[in-house]
C-alpha cells in the first residue's frame, strides 16, 4: 500500500460517536498523514464547508474527500449531499456515502444526487479497516482529485 506523500484532508460527517472513533482510528492506522475533521450532523457539515456559524473564523482548507453518513439529526446526509452537489463552490469535492443503510432507494438516490461512492458500514473493525484501505488507496493514490498535486 502506497502512502500519500502529503496530508490528505478528509471530512467525516457522522452522528455516531463510536463510528466516528472507529473510522478515524482505521484511517490513522493505515494512512498516518491523513488529516480528518469530524462533524456530527448535516447542519454542522454545511457550516464547516461554507465557513459559517461556529466555523466562521476557521482557516481550514476544504476537504479533499467527504465521508457522509445518511442518517443524522437536524439535517440528514441526504439533504446535505443534495446541497453540496448543487453548490458551485463545493460540488467538486468527492463524497463517499458511508452509512448503515443498504436500502436500494438510498443507494439509487445517493448516486442520483451526486455521490461518488456508496458503502454500507461493516459490522467489524477488521472489515472497516479493509474498506478504509480501499477508500484510501483509490482516492489518495489512484484517481486525480481537483486541487491535489
mmCIF file of N, CA and C in Angstrom:
data_model
loop_
_atom_site.group_PDB
_atom_site.id
_atom_site.type_symbol
_atom_site.label_atom_id
_atom_site.label_comp_id
_atom_site.label_asym_id
_atom_site.label_seq_id
_atom_site.Cartn_x
_atom_site.Cartn_y
_atom_site.Cartn_z
ATOM 1 N N UNK A 1 0.847 -1.176 0.000
ATOM 2 C CA UNK A 1 0.000 0.000 0.000
ATOM 3 C C UNK A 1 0.892 1.238 0.000
ATOM 4 N N UNK A 2 0.684 2.100 -0.962
ATOM 5 C CA UNK A 2 1.437 3.334 -1.094
ATOM 6 C C UNK A 2 0.814 4.409 -0.224
ATOM 7 N N UNK A 3 1.635 5.090 0.556
ATOM 8 C CA UNK A 3 1.150 6.171 1.406
ATOM 9 C C UNK A 3 1.118 7.473 0.626
ATOM 10 N N UNK A 4 0.142 8.339 0.881
ATOM 11 C CA UNK A 4 0.152 9.659 0.252
ATOM 12 C C UNK A 4 1.419 10.396 0.676
ATOM 13 N N UNK A 5 1.928 11.243 -0.182
ATOM 14 C CA UNK A 5 3.170 11.947 0.113
ATOM 15 C C UNK A 5 2.952 13.244 0.874
ATOM 16 N N UNK A 6 1.700 13.646 1.050
ATOM 17 C CA UNK A 6 1.381 14.858 1.797
ATOM 18 C C UNK A 6 0.065 14.625 2.540
ATOM 19 N N UNK A 7 -0.240 15.478 3.506
ATOM 20 C CA UNK A 7 -1.501 15.304 4.223
ATOM 21 C C UNK A 7 -2.698 15.352 3.284
ATOM 22 N N UNK A 8 -3.639 14.463 3.521
ATOM 23 C CA UNK A 8 -4.884 14.426 2.764
ATOM 24 C C UNK A 8 -5.999 14.815 3.734
ATOM 25 N N UNK A 9 -6.796 15.805 3.350
ATOM 26 C CA UNK A 9 -7.844 16.325 4.227
ATOM 27 C C UNK A 9 -9.171 15.627 3.952
ATOM 28 N N UNK A 10 -9.678 14.955 4.982
ATOM 29 C CA UNK A 10 -10.955 14.255 4.915
ATOM 30 C C UNK A 10 -11.902 14.907 5.916
ATOM 31 N N UNK A 11 -13.156 15.013 5.530
ATOM 32 C CA UNK A 11 -14.191 15.472 6.449
ATOM 33 C C UNK A 11 -15.171 14.327 6.657
ATOM 34 N N UNK A 12 -15.303 13.892 7.893
ATOM 35 C CA UNK A 12 -16.217 12.815 8.265
ATOM 36 C C UNK A 12 -17.458 13.424 8.894
ATOM 37 N N UNK A 13 -18.623 13.127 8.325
ATOM 38 C CA UNK A 13 -19.899 13.603 8.870
ATOM 39 C C UNK A 13 -20.677 12.388 9.360
ATOM 40 N N UNK A 14 -20.757 12.238 10.686
ATOM 41 C CA UNK A 14 -21.416 11.077 11.281
ATOM 42 C C UNK A 14 -21.838 11.436 12.694
ATOM 43 N N UNK A 15 -23.059 11.108 13.059
ATOM 44 C CA UNK A 15 -23.550 11.445 14.388
ATOM 45 C C UNK A 15 -23.224 10.400 15.439
ATOM 46 N N UNK A 16 -22.772 9.223 15.033
ATOM 47 C CA UNK A 16 -22.497 8.142 15.985
ATOM 48 C C UNK A 16 -21.053 8.229 16.481
ATOM 49 N N UNK A 17 -20.906 8.449 17.791
ATOM 50 C CA UNK A 17 -19.583 8.635 18.385
ATOM 51 C C UNK A 17 -18.672 7.430 18.157
ATOM 52 N N UNK A 18 -19.197 6.220 18.324
ATOM 53 C CA UNK A 18 -18.385 5.015 18.120
ATOM 54 C C UNK A 18 -17.938 4.892 16.666
ATOM 55 N N UNK A 19 -18.845 5.152 15.724
ATOM 56 C CA UNK A 19 -18.481 5.078 14.311
ATOM 57 C C UNK A 19 -17.423 6.116 13.956
ATOM 58 N N UNK A 20 -17.553 7.314 14.519
ATOM 59 C CA UNK A 20 -16.538 8.356 14.272
ATOM 60 C C UNK A 20 -15.183 7.890 14.781
ATOM 61 N N UNK A 21 -15.159 7.372 16.004
ATOM 62 C CA UNK A 21 -13.898 6.913 16.586
ATOM 63 C C UNK A 21 -13.272 5.804 15.739
ATOM 64 N N UNK A 22 -14.071 4.803 15.387
ATOM 65 C CA UNK A 22 -13.535 3.663 14.632
ATOM 66 C C UNK A 22 -13.059 4.069 13.243
ATOM 67 N N UNK A 23 -13.783 4.945 12.581
ATOM 68 C CA UNK A 23 -13.375 5.386 11.248
ATOM 69 C C UNK A 23 -12.089 6.200 11.322
ATOM 70 N N UNK A 24 -12.008 7.100 12.271
ATOM 71 C CA UNK A 24 -10.765 7.880 12.450
ATOM 72 C C UNK A 24 -9.595 6.956 12.740
ATOM 73 N N UNK A 25 -9.814 5.990 13.620
ATOM 74 C CA UNK A 25 -8.737 5.067 14.001
ATOM 75 C C UNK A 25 -8.290 4.228 12.804
ATOM 76 N N UNK A 26 -9.229 3.746 12.031
ATOM 77 C CA UNK A 26 -8.874 2.936 10.848
ATOM 78 C C UNK A 26 -8.033 3.746 9.869
ATOM 79 N N UNK A 27 -8.420 4.978 9.608
ATOM 80 C CA UNK A 27 -7.622 5.822 8.708
ATOM 81 C C UNK A 27 -6.275 6.157 9.328
ATOM 82 N N UNK A 28 -6.246 6.473 10.626
ATOM 83 C CA UNK A 28 -4.994 6.830 11.293
ATOM 84 C C UNK A 28 -3.990 5.692 11.212
ATOM 85 N N UNK A 29 -4.455 4.467 11.409
ATOM 86 C CA UNK A 29 -3.551 3.315 11.378
ATOM 87 C C UNK A 29 -2.990 3.059 9.981
ATOM 88 N N UNK A 30 -3.805 3.272 8.965
ATOM 89 C CA UNK A 30 -3.386 2.932 7.610
ATOM 90 C C UNK A 30 -2.788 4.094 6.827
ATOM 91 N N UNK A 31 -3.232 5.292 7.124
ATOM 92 C CA UNK A 31 -2.770 6.479 6.402
ATOM 93 C C UNK A 31 -2.432 7.569 7.424
ATOM 94 N N UNK A 32 -1.269 7.464 8.066
ATOM 95 C CA UNK A 32 -0.924 8.391 9.152
ATOM 96 C C UNK A 32 -0.915 9.864 8.756
ATOM 97 N N UNK A 33 -0.720 10.172 7.479
ATOM 98 C CA UNK A 33 -0.688 11.581 7.085
ATOM 99 C C UNK A 33 -2.081 12.144 6.827
ATOM 100 N N UNK A 34 -3.103 11.331 7.010
ATOM 101 C CA UNK A 34 -4.466 11.797 6.825
ATOM 102 C C UNK A 34 -4.831 12.791 7.918
ATOM 103 N N UNK A 35 -5.430 13.903 7.517
ATOM 104 C CA UNK A 35 -5.971 14.865 8.470
ATOM 105 C C UNK A 35 -7.485 14.778 8.373
ATOM 106 N N UNK A 36 -8.121 14.404 9.475
ATOM 107 C CA UNK A 36 -9.563 14.194 9.448
ATOM 108 C C UNK A 36 -10.254 15.152 10.401
ATOM 109 N N UNK A 37 -11.165 15.932 9.851
ATOM 110 C CA UNK A 37 -12.058 16.740 10.659
ATOM 111 C C UNK A 37 -13.364 15.977 10.775
ATOM 112 N N UNK A 38 -14.086 16.226 11.856
ATOM 113 C CA UNK A 38 -15.323 15.499 12.131
ATOM 114 C C UNK A 38 -16.433 16.484 12.454
ATOM 115 N N UNK A 39 -17.593 16.241 11.857
ATOM 116 C CA UNK A 39 -18.809 16.980 12.201
ATOM 117 C C UNK A 39 -19.889 15.959 12.529
ATOM 118 N N UNK A 40 -20.899 16.394 13.296
ATOM 119 C CA UNK A 40 -21.875 15.446 13.828
ATOM 120 C C UNK A 40 -23.231 15.452 13.142
ATOM 121 N N UNK A 41 -23.476 16.388 12.234
ATOM 122 C CA UNK A 41 -24.750 16.398 11.515
ATOM 123 C C UNK A 41 -24.604 17.249 10.260
ATOM 124 N N UNK A 42 -25.652 17.251 9.445
ATOM 125 C CA UNK A 42 -25.613 17.961 8.185
ATOM 126 C C UNK A 42 -25.515 19.466 8.317
ATOM 127 N N UNK A 43 -26.120 20.026 9.363
ATOM 128 C CA UNK A 43 -26.018 21.471 9.598
ATOM 129 C C UNK A 43 -24.566 21.851 9.856
ATOM 130 N N UNK A 44 -23.905 21.100 10.737
ATOM 131 C CA UNK A 44 -22.510 21.376 11.054
ATOM 132 C C UNK A 44 -21.623 21.142 9.829
ATOM 133 N N UNK A 45 -21.944 20.132 9.041
ATOM 134 C CA UNK A 45 -21.208 19.854 7.806
ATOM 135 C C UNK A 45 -21.229 21.073 6.887
ATOM 136 N N UNK A 46 -22.400 21.625 6.665
ATOM 137 C CA UNK A 46 -22.508 22.773 5.764
ATOM 138 C C UNK A 46 -21.832 24.011 6.353
ATOM 139 N N UNK A 47 -21.904 24.194 7.672
ATOM 140 C CA UNK A 47 -21.187 25.304 8.312
ATOM 141 C C UNK A 47 -19.689 25.150 8.101
ATOM 142 N N UNK A 48 -19.187 23.936 8.253
ATOM 143 C CA UNK A 48 -17.757 23.680 8.060
ATOM 144 C C UNK A 48 -17.361 24.008 6.623
ATOM 145 N N UNK A 49 -18.124 23.496 5.660
ATOM 146 C CA UNK A 49 -17.782 23.690 4.254
ATOM 147 C C UNK A 49 -17.889 25.153 3.822
ATOM 148 N N UNK A 50 -18.861 25.850 4.379
ATOM 149 C CA UNK A 50 -19.076 27.254 3.987
ATOM 150 C C UNK A 50 -18.388 28.246 4.915
ATOM 151 N N UNK A 51 -17.735 27.721 5.956
ATOM 152 C CA UNK A 51 -17.041 28.547 6.941
ATOM 153 C C UNK A 51 -17.987 29.585 7.549
ATOM 154 N N UNK A 52 -19.128 29.074 8.020
ATOM 155 C CA UNK A 52 -20.121 29.922 8.673
ATOM 156 C C UNK A 52 -20.372 29.380 10.079
ATOM 157 N N UNK A 53 -21.238 30.060 10.844
ATOM 158 C CA UNK A 53 -21.570 29.587 12.193
ATOM 159 C C UNK A 53 -20.316 29.429 13.036
ATOM 160 N N UNK A 54 -20.190 28.297 13.673
ATOM 161 C CA UNK A 54 -19.036 28.074 14.563
ATOM 162 C C UNK A 54 -17.715 27.967 13.813
ATOM 163 N N UNK A 55 -17.772 27.859 12.487
ATOM 164 C CA UNK A 55 -16.554 27.763 11.669
ATOM 165 C C UNK A 55 -16.255 29.051 10.905
ATOM 166 N N UNK A 56 -16.926 30.134 11.267
ATOM 167 C CA UNK A 56 -16.782 31.396 10.532
ATOM 168 C C UNK A 56 -15.354 31.926 10.552
ATOM 169 N N UNK A 57 -14.646 31.717 11.638
ATOM 170 C CA UNK A 57 -13.276 32.235 11.721
ATOM 171 C C UNK A 57 -12.231 31.147 11.498
ATOM 172 N N UNK A 58 -12.658 29.976 11.105
ATOM 173 C CA UNK A 58 -11.722 28.865 10.910
ATOM 174 C C UNK A 58 -10.935 29.050 9.614
ATOM 175 N N UNK A 59 -9.696 28.635 9.660
ATOM 176 C CA UNK A 59 -8.819 28.764 8.489
ATOM 177 C C UNK A 59 -8.504 27.396 7.892
ATOM 178 N N UNK A 60 -9.425 26.474 7.987
ATOM 179 C CA UNK A 60 -9.202 25.126 7.484
ATOM 180 C C UNK A 60 -9.396 25.076 5.961
ATOM 181 N N UNK A 61 -8.661 24.185 5.310
ATOM 182 C CA UNK A 61 -8.883 24.011 3.875
ATOM 183 C C UNK A 61 -10.171 23.216 3.634
ATOM 184 N N UNK A 62 -10.708 23.338 2.436
ATOM 185 C CA UNK A 62 -11.819 22.466 2.077
ATOM 186 C C UNK A 62 -11.314 21.033 2.051
ATOM 187 N N UNK A 63 -12.157 20.082 2.414
ATOM 188 C CA UNK A 63 -11.705 18.684 2.384
ATOM 189 C C UNK A 63 -11.504 18.211 0.946
ATOM 190 N N UNK A 64 -10.667 17.212 0.806
ATOM 191 C CA UNK A 64 -10.452 16.590 -0.493
ATOM 192 C C UNK A 64 -11.359 15.377 -0.673
ATOM 193 N N UNK A 65 -11.998 14.977 0.426
ATOM 194 C CA UNK A 65 -12.929 13.853 0.416
ATOM 195 C C UNK A 65 -13.878 14.012 1.593
ATOM 196 N N UNK A 66 -15.161 13.775 1.351
ATOM 197 C CA UNK A 66 -16.163 13.784 2.421
ATOM 198 C C UNK A 66 -16.679 12.363 2.587
ATOM 199 N N UNK A 67 -16.664 11.874 3.828
ATOM 200 C CA UNK A 67 -17.300 10.605 4.188
ATOM 201 C C UNK A 67 -18.601 10.983 4.880
ATOM 202 N N UNK A 68 -19.724 10.568 4.309
ATOM 203 C CA UNK A 68 -21.021 11.077 4.720
ATOM 204 C C UNK A 68 -21.971 9.972 5.160
ATOM 205 N N UNK A 69 -22.413 10.061 6.413
ATOM 206 C CA UNK A 69 -23.482 9.189 6.892
ATOM 207 C C UNK A 69 -24.814 9.779 6.433
ATOM 208 N N UNK A 70 -25.760 8.944 6.099
ATOM 209 C CA UNK A 70 -27.063 9.443 5.658
ATOM 210 C C UNK A 70 -27.982 9.782 6.814
ATOM 211 N N UNK A 71 -27.914 9.019 7.895
ATOM 212 C CA UNK A 71 -28.887 9.137 8.990
ATOM 213 C C UNK A 71 -28.299 9.966 10.128
ATOM 214 N N UNK A 72 -28.522 11.277 10.046
ATOM 215 C CA UNK A 72 -28.030 12.194 11.072
ATOM 216 C C UNK A 72 -29.163 13.131 11.481
ATOM 217 N N UNK A 73 -29.073 13.706 12.682
ATOM 218 C CA UNK A 73 -30.106 14.648 13.131
ATOM 219 C C UNK A 73 -29.979 16.005 12.430
ATOM 220 N N UNK A 74 -30.950 16.838 12.710
ATOM 221 C CA UNK A 74 -31.072 18.207 12.168
ATOM 222 C C UNK A 74 -31.151 18.172 10.646
ATOM 223 N N UNK A 75 -30.050 18.122 9.960
ATOM 224 C CA UNK A 75 -30.062 17.968 8.500
ATOM 225 C C UNK A 75 -29.394 16.633 8.215
ATOM 226 N N UNK A 76 -30.116 15.720 7.579
ATOM 227 C CA UNK A 76 -29.521 14.404 7.355
ATOM 228 C C UNK A 76 -28.576 14.432 6.152
ATOM 229 N N UNK A 77 -27.893 13.330 5.945
ATOM 230 C CA UNK A 77 -26.914 13.238 4.875
ATOM 231 C C UNK A 77 -27.514 13.367 3.491
ATOM 232 N N UNK A 78 -28.752 12.954 3.341
ATOM 233 C CA UNK A 78 -29.429 13.070 2.038
ATOM 234 C C UNK A 78 -29.565 14.534 1.640
ATOM 235 N N UNK A 79 -30.038 15.340 2.600
ATOM 236 C CA UNK A 79 -30.192 16.774 2.346
ATOM 237 C C UNK A 79 -28.830 17.432 2.120
ATOM 238 N N UNK A 80 -27.863 17.074 2.950
ATOM 239 C CA UNK A 80 -26.528 17.664 2.829
ATOM 240 C C UNK A 80 -25.888 17.312 1.484
ATOM 241 N N UNK A 81 -26.029 16.066 1.052
ATOM 242 C CA UNK A 81 -25.468 15.648 -0.231
ATOM 243 C C UNK A 81 -26.058 16.483 -1.369
ATOM 244 N N UNK A 82 -27.360 16.650 -1.371
ATOM 245 C CA UNK A 82 -28.005 17.448 -2.415
ATOM 246 C C UNK A 82 -27.524 18.902 -2.381
ATOM 247 N N UNK A 83 -27.340 19.420 -1.181
ATOM 248 C CA UNK A 83 -26.879 20.799 -1.027
ATOM 249 C C UNK A 83 -25.435 20.950 -1.512
ATOM 250 N N UNK A 84 -24.586 20.007 -1.162
ATOM 251 C CA UNK A 84 -23.180 20.049 -1.592
ATOM 252 C C UNK A 84 -23.093 19.997 -3.120
ATOM 253 N N UNK A 85 -23.788 19.052 -3.700
ATOM 254 C CA UNK A 85 -23.666 18.837 -5.141
ATOM 255 C C UNK A 85 -24.390 19.894 -5.972
ATOM 256 N N UNK A 86 -25.210 20.737 -5.344
ATOM 257 C CA UNK A 86 -25.849 21.825 -6.084
ATOM 258 C C UNK A 86 -25.111 23.155 -5.872
ATOM 259 N N UNK A 87 -24.042 23.139 -5.090
ATOM 260 C CA UNK A 87 -23.278 24.349 -4.783
ATOM 261 C C UNK A 87 -22.035 24.413 -5.677
ATOM 262 N N UNK A 88 -21.919 25.455 -6.460
ATOM 263 C CA UNK A 88 -20.792 25.592 -7.405
ATOM 264 C C UNK A 88 -19.435 25.536 -6.725
ATOM 265 N N UNK A 89 -19.348 26.001 -5.496
ATOM 266 C CA UNK A 89 -18.076 26.047 -4.776
ATOM 267 C C UNK A 89 -17.706 24.711 -4.124
ATOM 268 N N UNK A 90 -18.685 23.825 -3.980
ATOM 269 C CA UNK A 90 -18.463 22.589 -3.230
ATOM 270 C C UNK A 90 -18.618 21.326 -4.058
ATOM 271 N N UNK A 91 -19.331 21.374 -5.151
ATOM 272 C CA UNK A 91 -19.714 20.149 -5.863
ATOM 273 C C UNK A 91 -18.548 19.341 -6.399
ATOM 274 N N UNK A 92 -17.364 19.954 -6.497
ATOM 275 C CA UNK A 92 -16.189 19.218 -6.982
ATOM 276 C C UNK A 92 -15.627 18.252 -5.937
ATOM 277 N N UNK A 93 -16.024 18.412 -4.681
ATOM 278 C CA UNK A 93 -15.481 17.573 -3.609
ATOM 279 C C UNK A 93 -16.111 16.186 -3.699
ATOM 280 N N UNK A 94 -15.289 15.132 -3.806
ATOM 281 C CA UNK A 94 -15.853 13.781 -3.834
ATOM 282 C C UNK A 94 -16.554 13.452 -2.516
ATOM 283 N N UNK A 95 -17.713 12.816 -2.639
ATOM 284 C CA UNK A 95 -18.480 12.404 -1.465
ATOM 285 C C UNK A 95 -18.672 10.898 -1.512
ATOM 286 N N UNK A 96 -18.184 10.229 -0.470
ATOM 287 C CA UNK A 96 -18.396 8.796 -0.305
ATOM 288 C C UNK A 96 -19.435 8.631 0.797
ATOM 289 N N UNK A 97 -20.584 8.091 0.433
ATOM 290 C CA UNK A 97 -21.608 7.801 1.430
ATOM 291 C C UNK A 97 -21.149 6.553 2.180
ATOM 292 N N UNK A 98 -20.998 6.688 3.498
ATOM 293 C CA UNK A 98 -20.588 5.588 4.368
ATOM 294 C C UNK A 98 -21.649 5.508 5.462
ATOM 295 N N UNK A 99 -22.562 4.564 5.315
ATOM 296 C CA UNK A 99 -23.765 4.561 6.136
ATOM 297 C C UNK A 99 -24.185 3.144 6.499
ATOM 298 N N UNK A 100 -25.069 3.022 7.466
ATOM 299 C CA UNK A 100 -25.572 1.699 7.845
ATOM 300 C C UNK A 100 -26.620 1.196 6.856
ATOM 301 N N UNK A 101 -27.189 2.084 6.078
ATOM 302 C CA UNK A 101 -28.250 1.706 5.150
ATOM 303 C C UNK A 101 -27.717 0.855 4.001
ATOM 304 N N UNK A 102 -28.531 -0.100 3.602
ATOM 305 C CA UNK A 102 -28.255 -0.814 2.352
ATOM 306 C C UNK A 102 -29.531 -0.853 1.512
ATOM 307 N N UNK A 103 -30.440 0.090 1.810
ATOM 308 C CA UNK A 103 -31.710 0.183 1.095
ATOM 309 C C UNK A 103 -31.466 0.647 -0.335
ATOM 310 N N UNK A 104 -32.097 -0.027 -1.285
ATOM 311 C CA UNK A 104 -31.920 0.320 -2.692
ATOM 312 C C UNK A 104 -32.284 1.767 -2.977
ATOM 313 N N UNK A 105 -33.301 2.281 -2.301
ATOM 314 C CA UNK A 105 -33.710 3.667 -2.519
ATOM 315 C C UNK A 105 -32.608 4.631 -2.092
ATOM 316 N N UNK A 106 -31.912 4.334 -0.991
ATOM 317 C CA UNK A 106 -30.805 5.181 -0.539
ATOM 318 C C UNK A 106 -29.624 5.101 -1.508
ATOM 319 N N UNK A 107 -29.348 3.905 -1.992
ATOM 320 C CA UNK A 107 -28.257 3.738 -2.955
ATOM 321 C C UNK A 107 -28.572 4.506 -4.233
ATOM 322 N N UNK A 108 -29.748 4.260 -4.797
ATOM 323 C CA UNK A 108 -30.137 4.912 -6.050
ATOM 324 C C UNK A 108 -30.162 6.428 -5.908
ATOM 325 N N UNK A 109 -30.785 6.917 -4.838
ATOM 326 C CA UNK A 109 -30.878 8.364 -4.649
ATOM 327 C C UNK A 109 -29.523 9.002 -4.390
ATOM 328 N N UNK A 110 -28.658 8.328 -3.654
ATOM 329 C CA UNK A 110 -27.331 8.881 -3.393
ATOM 330 C C UNK A 110 -26.585 9.126 -4.704
ATOM 331 N N UNK A 111 -26.626 8.152 -5.587
ATOM 332 C CA UNK A 111 -25.970 8.343 -6.885
ATOM 333 C C UNK A 111 -26.689 9.397 -7.715
ATOM 334 N N UNK A 112 -28.001 9.411 -7.676
ATOM 335 C CA UNK A 112 -28.769 10.416 -8.398
ATOM 336 C C UNK A 112 -28.393 11.818 -7.938
ATOM 337 N N UNK A 113 -28.172 11.976 -6.639
ATOM 338 C CA UNK A 113 -27.843 13.284 -6.067
ATOM 339 C C UNK A 113 -26.368 13.639 -6.182
ATOM 340 N N UNK A 114 -25.537 12.735 -6.719
ATOM 341 C CA UNK A 114 -24.147 13.086 -6.989
ATOM 342 C C UNK A 114 -23.087 12.408 -6.146
ATOM 343 N N UNK A 115 -23.459 11.439 -5.317
ATOM 344 C CA UNK A 115 -22.441 10.724 -4.546
ATOM 345 C C UNK A 115 -21.460 10.035 -5.494
ATOM 346 N N UNK A 116 -20.206 9.985 -5.087
ATOM 347 C CA UNK A 116 -19.186 9.325 -5.893
ATOM 348 C C UNK A 116 -19.088 7.843 -5.591
ATOM 349 N N UNK A 117 -19.484 7.449 -4.387
ATOM 350 C CA UNK A 117 -19.495 6.042 -3.986
ATOM 351 C C UNK A 117 -20.526 5.863 -2.883
ATOM 352 N N UNK A 118 -20.998 4.640 -2.744
ATOM 353 C CA UNK A 118 -21.929 4.290 -1.672
ATOM 354 C C UNK A 118 -21.400 3.022 -1.016
ATOM 355 N N UNK A 119 -21.127 3.104 0.289
ATOM 356 C CA UNK A 119 -20.580 1.966 1.029
ATOM 357 C C UNK A 119 -21.413 1.759 2.296
ATOM 358 N N UNK A 120 -21.842 0.528 2.519
ATOM 359 C CA UNK A 120 -22.549 0.203 3.754
ATOM 360 C C UNK A 120 -21.513 -0.099 4.832
ATOM 361 N N UNK A 121 -21.677 0.521 5.994
ATOM 362 C CA UNK A 121 -20.732 0.318 7.095
ATOM 363 C C UNK A 121 -20.692 -1.157 7.476
ATOM 364 N N UNK A 122 -19.500 -1.680 7.663
ATOM 365 C CA UNK A 122 -19.376 -3.088 8.053
ATOM 366 C C UNK A 122 -19.628 -3.273 9.547
ATOM 367 N N UNK A 123 -19.834 -4.517 9.924
ATOM 368 C CA UNK A 123 -20.121 -4.845 11.319
ATOM 369 C C UNK A 123 -18.865 -5.011 12.168
ATOM 370 N N UNK A 124 -17.708 -5.201 11.544
ATOM 371 C CA UNK A 124 -16.489 -5.435 12.322
ATOM 372 C C UNK A 124 -15.409 -4.408 11.984
ATOM 373 N N UNK A 125 -14.512 -4.188 12.945
ATOM 374 C CA UNK A 125 -13.407 -3.256 12.724
ATOM 375 C C UNK A 125 -12.473 -3.773 11.640
ATOM 376 N N UNK A 126 -12.283 -5.068 11.572
ATOM 377 C CA UNK A 126 -11.426 -5.661 10.527
ATOM 378 C C UNK A 126 -11.962 -5.308 9.143
ATOM 379 N N UNK A 127 -13.256 -5.447 8.947
ATOM 380 C CA UNK A 127 -13.839 -5.100 7.643
ATOM 381 C C UNK A 127 -13.787 -3.594 7.400
ATOM 382 N N UNK A 128 -13.942 -2.795 8.464
ATOM 383 C CA UNK A 128 -13.797 -1.352 8.317
ATOM 384 C C UNK A 128 -12.377 -1.004 7.887
ATOM 385 N N UNK A 129 -11.400 -1.696 8.447
ATOM 386 C CA UNK A 129 -10.005 -1.488 8.035
ATOM 387 C C UNK A 129 -9.845 -1.802 6.550
ATOM 388 N N UNK A 130 -10.445 -2.885 6.082
ATOM 389 C CA UNK A 130 -10.376 -3.241 4.659
ATOM 390 C C UNK A 130 -11.004 -2.138 3.803
ATOM 391 N N UNK A 131 -12.150 -1.635 4.243
ATOM 392 C CA UNK A 131 -12.849 -0.595 3.486
ATOM 393 C C UNK A 131 -12.039 0.698 3.468
ATOM 394 N N UNK A 132 -11.514 1.104 4.617
ATOM 395 C CA UNK A 132 -10.742 2.345 4.641
ATOM 396 C C UNK A 132 -9.464 2.208 3.815
ATOM 397 N N UNK A 133 -8.871 1.033 3.799
ATOM 398 C CA UNK A 133 -7.697 0.823 2.947
ATOM 399 C C UNK A 133 -8.076 1.003 1.479
ATOM 400 N N UNK A 134 -9.202 0.436 1.082
ATOM 401 C CA UNK A 134 -9.660 0.560 -0.300
ATOM 402 C C UNK A 134 -9.994 2.014 -0.636
ATOM 403 N N UNK A 135 -10.711 2.694 0.262
ATOM 404 C CA UNK A 135 -11.042 4.102 0.047
ATOM 405 C C UNK A 135 -9.763 4.919 -0.102
ATOM 406 N N UNK A 136 -8.856 4.731 0.844
ATOM 407 C CA UNK A 136 -7.609 5.491 0.815
ATOM 408 C C UNK A 136 -6.780 5.209 -0.415
ATOM 409 N N UNK A 137 -6.625 3.965 -0.755
ATOM 410 C CA UNK A 137 -5.827 3.600 -1.929
ATOM 411 C C UNK A 137 -6.430 4.231 -3.184
ATOM 412 N N UNK A 138 -7.741 4.137 -3.315
ATOM 413 C CA UNK A 138 -8.406 4.675 -4.502
ATOM 414 C C UNK A 138 -8.336 6.203 -4.542
ATOM 415 N N UNK A 139 -8.796 6.861 -3.474
ATOM 416 C CA UNK A 139 -8.905 8.320 -3.501
ATOM 417 C C UNK A 139 -7.578 9.037 -3.313
ATOM 418 N N UNK A 140 -6.585 8.404 -2.682
ATOM 419 C CA UNK A 140 -5.310 9.082 -2.453
ATOM 420 C C UNK A 140 -4.269 8.737 -3.501
ATOM 421 N N UNK A 141 -4.356 7.545 -4.100
ATOM 422 C CA UNK A 141 -3.283 7.093 -4.976
ATOM 423 C C UNK A 141 -3.687 6.789 -6.408
ATOM 424 N N UNK A 142 -4.944 6.482 -6.659
ATOM 425 C CA UNK A 142 -5.351 6.077 -8.000
ATOM 426 C C UNK A 142 -5.925 7.234 -8.800
ATOM 427 N N UNK A 143 -6.958 7.873 -8.271
ATOM 428 C CA UNK A 143 -7.627 8.942 -9.025
ATOM 429 C C UNK A 143 -6.960 10.282 -8.769
ATOM 430 N N UNK A 144 -7.161 11.167 -9.681
ATOM 431 C CA UNK A 144 -6.721 12.566 -9.501
ATOM 432 C C UNK A 144 -7.935 13.358 -9.080
ATOM 433 N N UNK A 145 -7.794 14.069 -7.969
ATOM 434 C CA UNK A 145 -8.889 14.865 -7.430
ATOM 435 C C UNK A 145 -8.528 16.331 -7.611
ATOM 436 N N UNK A 146 -9.479 17.136 -7.974
ATOM 437 C CA UNK A 146 -9.269 18.560 -8.159
ATOM 438 C C UNK A 146 -8.579 19.168 -6.943
ATOM 439 N N UNK A 147 -7.567 19.972 -7.198
ATOM 440 C CA UNK A 147 -6.869 20.654 -6.104
ATOM 441 C C UNK A 147 -5.725 19.855 -5.520
ATOM 442 N N UNK A 148 -5.560 18.606 -5.893
ATOM 443 C CA UNK A 148 -4.464 17.793 -5.372
ATOM 444 C C UNK A 148 -3.290 17.893 -6.297
ATOM 445 N N UNK A 149 -2.095 17.794 -5.712
ATOM 446 C CA UNK A 149 -0.866 17.853 -6.510
ATOM 447 C C UNK A 149 -0.622 16.542 -7.210
#
